[in-house]
Short mmCIF file of C-alpha atoms in Angstrom, two decimals:
data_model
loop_
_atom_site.label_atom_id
_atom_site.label_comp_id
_atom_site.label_asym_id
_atom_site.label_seq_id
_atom_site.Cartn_x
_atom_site.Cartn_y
_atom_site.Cartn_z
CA UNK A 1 15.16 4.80 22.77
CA UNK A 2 17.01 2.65 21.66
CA UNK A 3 8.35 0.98 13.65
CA UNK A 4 9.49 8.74 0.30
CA UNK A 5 10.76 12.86 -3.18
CA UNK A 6 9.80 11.84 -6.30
CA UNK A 7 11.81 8.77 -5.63
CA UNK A 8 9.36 8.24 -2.66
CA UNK A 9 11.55 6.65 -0.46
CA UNK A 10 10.18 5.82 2.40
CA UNK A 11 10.71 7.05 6.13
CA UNK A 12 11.31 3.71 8.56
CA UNK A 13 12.25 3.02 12.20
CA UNK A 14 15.19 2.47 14.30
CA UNK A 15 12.50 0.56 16.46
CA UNK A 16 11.39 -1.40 13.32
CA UNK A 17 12.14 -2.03 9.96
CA UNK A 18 9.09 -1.40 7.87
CA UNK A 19 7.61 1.54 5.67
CA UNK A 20 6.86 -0.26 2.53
CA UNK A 21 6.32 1.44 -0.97
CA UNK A 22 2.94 0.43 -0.90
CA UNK A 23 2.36 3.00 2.07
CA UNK A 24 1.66 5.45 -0.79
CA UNK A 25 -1.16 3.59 -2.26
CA UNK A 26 -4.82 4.26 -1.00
CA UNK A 27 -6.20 1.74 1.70
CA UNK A 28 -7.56 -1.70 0.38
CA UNK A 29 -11.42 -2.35 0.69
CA UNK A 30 -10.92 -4.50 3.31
CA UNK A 31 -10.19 -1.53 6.07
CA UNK A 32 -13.05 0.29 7.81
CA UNK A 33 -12.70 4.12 7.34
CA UNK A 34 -15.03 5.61 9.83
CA UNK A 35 -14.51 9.46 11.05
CA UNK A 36 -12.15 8.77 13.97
CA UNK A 37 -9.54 11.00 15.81
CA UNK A 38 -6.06 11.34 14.13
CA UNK A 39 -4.55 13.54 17.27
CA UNK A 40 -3.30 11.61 20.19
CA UNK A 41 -2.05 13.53 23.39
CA UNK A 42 0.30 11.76 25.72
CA UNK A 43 1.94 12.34 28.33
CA UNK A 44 5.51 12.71 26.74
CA UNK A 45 4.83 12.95 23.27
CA UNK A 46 1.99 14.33 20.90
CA UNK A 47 1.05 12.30 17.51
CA UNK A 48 -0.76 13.69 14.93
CA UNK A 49 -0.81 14.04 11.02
CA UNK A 50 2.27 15.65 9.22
CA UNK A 51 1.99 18.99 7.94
CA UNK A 52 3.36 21.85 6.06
CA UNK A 53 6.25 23.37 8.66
CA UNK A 54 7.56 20.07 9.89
CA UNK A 55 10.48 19.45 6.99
CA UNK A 56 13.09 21.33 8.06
CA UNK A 57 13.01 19.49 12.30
CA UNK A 58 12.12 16.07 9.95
CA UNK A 59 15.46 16.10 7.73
CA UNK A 60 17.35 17.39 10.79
CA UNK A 61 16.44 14.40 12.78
CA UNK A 62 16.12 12.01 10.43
CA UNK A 63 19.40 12.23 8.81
CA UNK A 64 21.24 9.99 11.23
CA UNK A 65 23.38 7.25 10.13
CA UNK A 66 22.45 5.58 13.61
CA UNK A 67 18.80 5.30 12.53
CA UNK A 68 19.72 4.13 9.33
CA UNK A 69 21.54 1.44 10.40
CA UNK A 70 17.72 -0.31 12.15
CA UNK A 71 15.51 0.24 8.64
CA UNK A 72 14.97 -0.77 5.57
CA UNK A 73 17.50 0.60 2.93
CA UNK A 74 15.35 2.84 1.09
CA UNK A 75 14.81 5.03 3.83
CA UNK A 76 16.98 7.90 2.52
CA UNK A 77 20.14 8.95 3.84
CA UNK A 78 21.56 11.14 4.01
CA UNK A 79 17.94 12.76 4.80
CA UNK A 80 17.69 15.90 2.79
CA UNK A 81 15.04 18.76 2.74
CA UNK A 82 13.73 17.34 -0.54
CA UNK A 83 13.11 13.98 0.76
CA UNK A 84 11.33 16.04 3.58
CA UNK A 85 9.13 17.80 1.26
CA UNK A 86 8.22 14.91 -0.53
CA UNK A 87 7.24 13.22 2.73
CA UNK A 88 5.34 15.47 3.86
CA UNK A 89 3.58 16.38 0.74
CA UNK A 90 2.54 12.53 0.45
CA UNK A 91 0.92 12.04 4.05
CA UNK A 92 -0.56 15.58 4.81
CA UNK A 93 -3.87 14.92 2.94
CA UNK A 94 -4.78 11.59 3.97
CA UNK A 95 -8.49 11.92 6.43
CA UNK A 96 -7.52 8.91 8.29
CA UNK A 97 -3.49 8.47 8.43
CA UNK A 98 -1.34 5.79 8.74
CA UNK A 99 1.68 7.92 9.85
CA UNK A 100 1.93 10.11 12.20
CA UNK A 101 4.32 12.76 13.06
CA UNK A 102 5.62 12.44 16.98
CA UNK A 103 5.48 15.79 18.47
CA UNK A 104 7.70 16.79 21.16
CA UNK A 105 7.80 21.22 22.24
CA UNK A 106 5.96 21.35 18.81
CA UNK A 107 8.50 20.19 16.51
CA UNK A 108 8.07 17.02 14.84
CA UNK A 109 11.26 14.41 15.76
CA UNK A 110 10.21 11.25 14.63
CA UNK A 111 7.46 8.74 12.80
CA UNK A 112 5.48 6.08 13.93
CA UNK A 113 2.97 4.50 11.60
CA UNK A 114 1.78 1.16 9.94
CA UNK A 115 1.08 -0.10 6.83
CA UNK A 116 -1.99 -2.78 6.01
CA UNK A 117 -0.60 -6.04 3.67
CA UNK A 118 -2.57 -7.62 0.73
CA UNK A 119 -3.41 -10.67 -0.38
CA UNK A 120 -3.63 -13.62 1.87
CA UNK A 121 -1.89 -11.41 4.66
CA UNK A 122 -4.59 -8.44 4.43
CA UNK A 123 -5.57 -8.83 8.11
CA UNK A 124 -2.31 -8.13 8.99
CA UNK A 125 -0.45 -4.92 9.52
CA UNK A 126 3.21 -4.09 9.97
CA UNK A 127 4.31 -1.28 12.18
CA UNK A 128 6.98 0.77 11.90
CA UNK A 129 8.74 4.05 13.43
CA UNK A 130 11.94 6.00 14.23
CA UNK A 131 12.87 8.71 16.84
CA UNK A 132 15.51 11.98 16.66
CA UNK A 133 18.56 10.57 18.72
CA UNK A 134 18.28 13.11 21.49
CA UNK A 135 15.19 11.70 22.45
CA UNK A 136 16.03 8.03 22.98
CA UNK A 137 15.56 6.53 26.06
CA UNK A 138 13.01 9.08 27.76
CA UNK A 139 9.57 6.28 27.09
CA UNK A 140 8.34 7.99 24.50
CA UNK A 141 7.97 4.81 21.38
CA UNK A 142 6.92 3.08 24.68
CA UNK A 143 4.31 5.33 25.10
CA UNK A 144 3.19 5.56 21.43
CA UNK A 145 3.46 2.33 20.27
CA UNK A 146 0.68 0.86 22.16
CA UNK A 147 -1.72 3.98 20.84
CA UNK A 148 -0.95 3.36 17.53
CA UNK A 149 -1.93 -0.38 18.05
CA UNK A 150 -5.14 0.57 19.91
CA UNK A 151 -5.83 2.81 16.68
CA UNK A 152 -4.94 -0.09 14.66
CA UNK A 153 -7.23 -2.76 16.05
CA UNK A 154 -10.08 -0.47 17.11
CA UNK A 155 -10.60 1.41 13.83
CA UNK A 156 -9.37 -1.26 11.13
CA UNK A 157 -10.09 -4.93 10.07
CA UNK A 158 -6.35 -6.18 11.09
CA UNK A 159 -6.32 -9.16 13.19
CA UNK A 160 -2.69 -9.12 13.50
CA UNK A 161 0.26 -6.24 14.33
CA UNK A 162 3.68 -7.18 13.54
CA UNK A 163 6.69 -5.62 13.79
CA UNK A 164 10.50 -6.57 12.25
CA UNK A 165 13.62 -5.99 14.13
CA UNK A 166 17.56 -6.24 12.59
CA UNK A 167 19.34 -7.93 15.63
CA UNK A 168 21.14 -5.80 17.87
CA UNK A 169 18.03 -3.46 18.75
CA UNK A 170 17.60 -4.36 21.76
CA UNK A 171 15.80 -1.09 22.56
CA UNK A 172 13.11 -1.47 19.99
CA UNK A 173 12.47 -5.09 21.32
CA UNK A 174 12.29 -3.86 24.70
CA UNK A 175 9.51 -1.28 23.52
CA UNK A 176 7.47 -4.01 21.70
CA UNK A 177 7.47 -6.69 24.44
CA UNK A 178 6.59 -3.93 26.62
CA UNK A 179 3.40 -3.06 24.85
CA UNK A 180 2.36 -6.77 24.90
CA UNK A 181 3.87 -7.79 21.36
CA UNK A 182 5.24 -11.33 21.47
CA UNK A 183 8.46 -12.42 20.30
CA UNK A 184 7.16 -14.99 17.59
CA UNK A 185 10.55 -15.80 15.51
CA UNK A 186 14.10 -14.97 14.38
CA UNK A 187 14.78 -14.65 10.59
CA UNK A 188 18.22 -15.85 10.48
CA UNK A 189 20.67 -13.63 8.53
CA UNK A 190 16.95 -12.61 6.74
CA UNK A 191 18.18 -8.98 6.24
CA UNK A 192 21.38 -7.33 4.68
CA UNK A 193 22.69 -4.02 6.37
CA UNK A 194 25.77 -2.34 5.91
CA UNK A 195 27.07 -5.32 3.59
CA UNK A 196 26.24 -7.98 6.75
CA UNK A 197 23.80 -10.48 7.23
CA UNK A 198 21.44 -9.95 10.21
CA UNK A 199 18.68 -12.12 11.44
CA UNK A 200 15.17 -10.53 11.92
CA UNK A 201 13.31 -10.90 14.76
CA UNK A 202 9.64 -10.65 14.52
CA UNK A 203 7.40 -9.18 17.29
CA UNK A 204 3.60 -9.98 16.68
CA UNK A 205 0.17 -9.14 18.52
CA UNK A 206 -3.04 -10.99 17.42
CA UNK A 207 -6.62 -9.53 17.55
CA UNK A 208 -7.39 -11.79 20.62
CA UNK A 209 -4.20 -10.58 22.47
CA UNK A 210 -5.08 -6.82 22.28
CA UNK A 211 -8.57 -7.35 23.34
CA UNK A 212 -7.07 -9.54 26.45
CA UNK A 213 -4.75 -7.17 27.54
CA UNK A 214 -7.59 -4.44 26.55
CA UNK A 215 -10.12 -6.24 29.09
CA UNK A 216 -7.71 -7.27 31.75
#
């Protein structure tokens, strides 16, 4: 396919170009934390919590300048073994996460998680995730992303998923309209990459759209 060491940098997507800082803080009051399952089988992929054991597969697949170039500058890169450490050390012990490792012939190759907004946009919850390069193009975000979102609306008070795209990833857009997001703007030359302006598209599903598409 083709959705943090002392510094806590944070881990983001060449889907989608989230992770904020503020994934390390605790959940707001607004979000319903209810015992729920935080282990999803599927059919190409397994996602569950990070754990002690995945750094050394995380920093070998996440240090890729090609999934750099589709998130946010402060994911790190190179990726080293510290900045794996420090990942996992920061989401291991959360009961209900909001990132989860993606599992493939148990070794952990990628992220996908979300992260819930504040203020007037505290309904709302970005998305977010990224994939080891020898695994693009097999299904598997396409697969994921629409568990995570299920997770997201059925366990949390989010009326809206969004997701933000840098132009040229087409893959990651594919992924998202695929799962039912809707293509609800273009930033134009919103984001800086590389020294270049690049619009940002925006991919968004509403409360009322999930349960829709839930209900048929």
């Amino acid at each position: 396919m083709k959705f943090f060491s002392a510094r806590r940098r944070n881990i983001g997507a060449p889907a989608v170009n989230i992770y904020e800082r503020q994934l390390f803080s605790t959940y707001t009051p607004d979000l319903t934390l209810i015992a729920i399952s935080t282990t999803f089988q599927l059919t190409r992929c397994r996602l569950r919590p990070w754990r002690e054991g995945d750094e050394d597969t995380l920093s070998y697949y996440a240090s890729n300048r090609l999934i750099w170039n589709n998130v946010r500058d402060f994911f790190p890169y190179p990726y080293t073994p510290r900045d794996a450490h420090s990942w996992v050390r920061s989401n291991k012990s959360y009961q209900q996460p909001n990132n989860f490792a993606v599992e493939i012939d148990g070794k952990a190759v990628g992220n996908i998680g979300f992260t819930v907004k504040d203020d007037i946009y505290r309904y709302n919850a970005e998305i977010g995730y990224w994939l080891g390069e020898p695994f693009w193009g097999q299904g598997i975000m396409s697969e994921a992303v629409p568990v995570l979102t299920q997770y997201i609306f059925e366990n949390f008070q989010v009326n809206r998923v969004f997701a933000c795209v840098l132009e040229g990833n087409r893959g990651s857009m594919r992924v998202l309209e695929s799962a039912g997001f809707y293509p609800e703007a273009v930033l134009r030359q919103a984001a800086v990459k590389n020294n270049q302006y690049l619009d940002e598209h925006i991919f968004a599903m509403t409360k009322a759209d999930y349960l829709t598409r839930r209900n048929g």
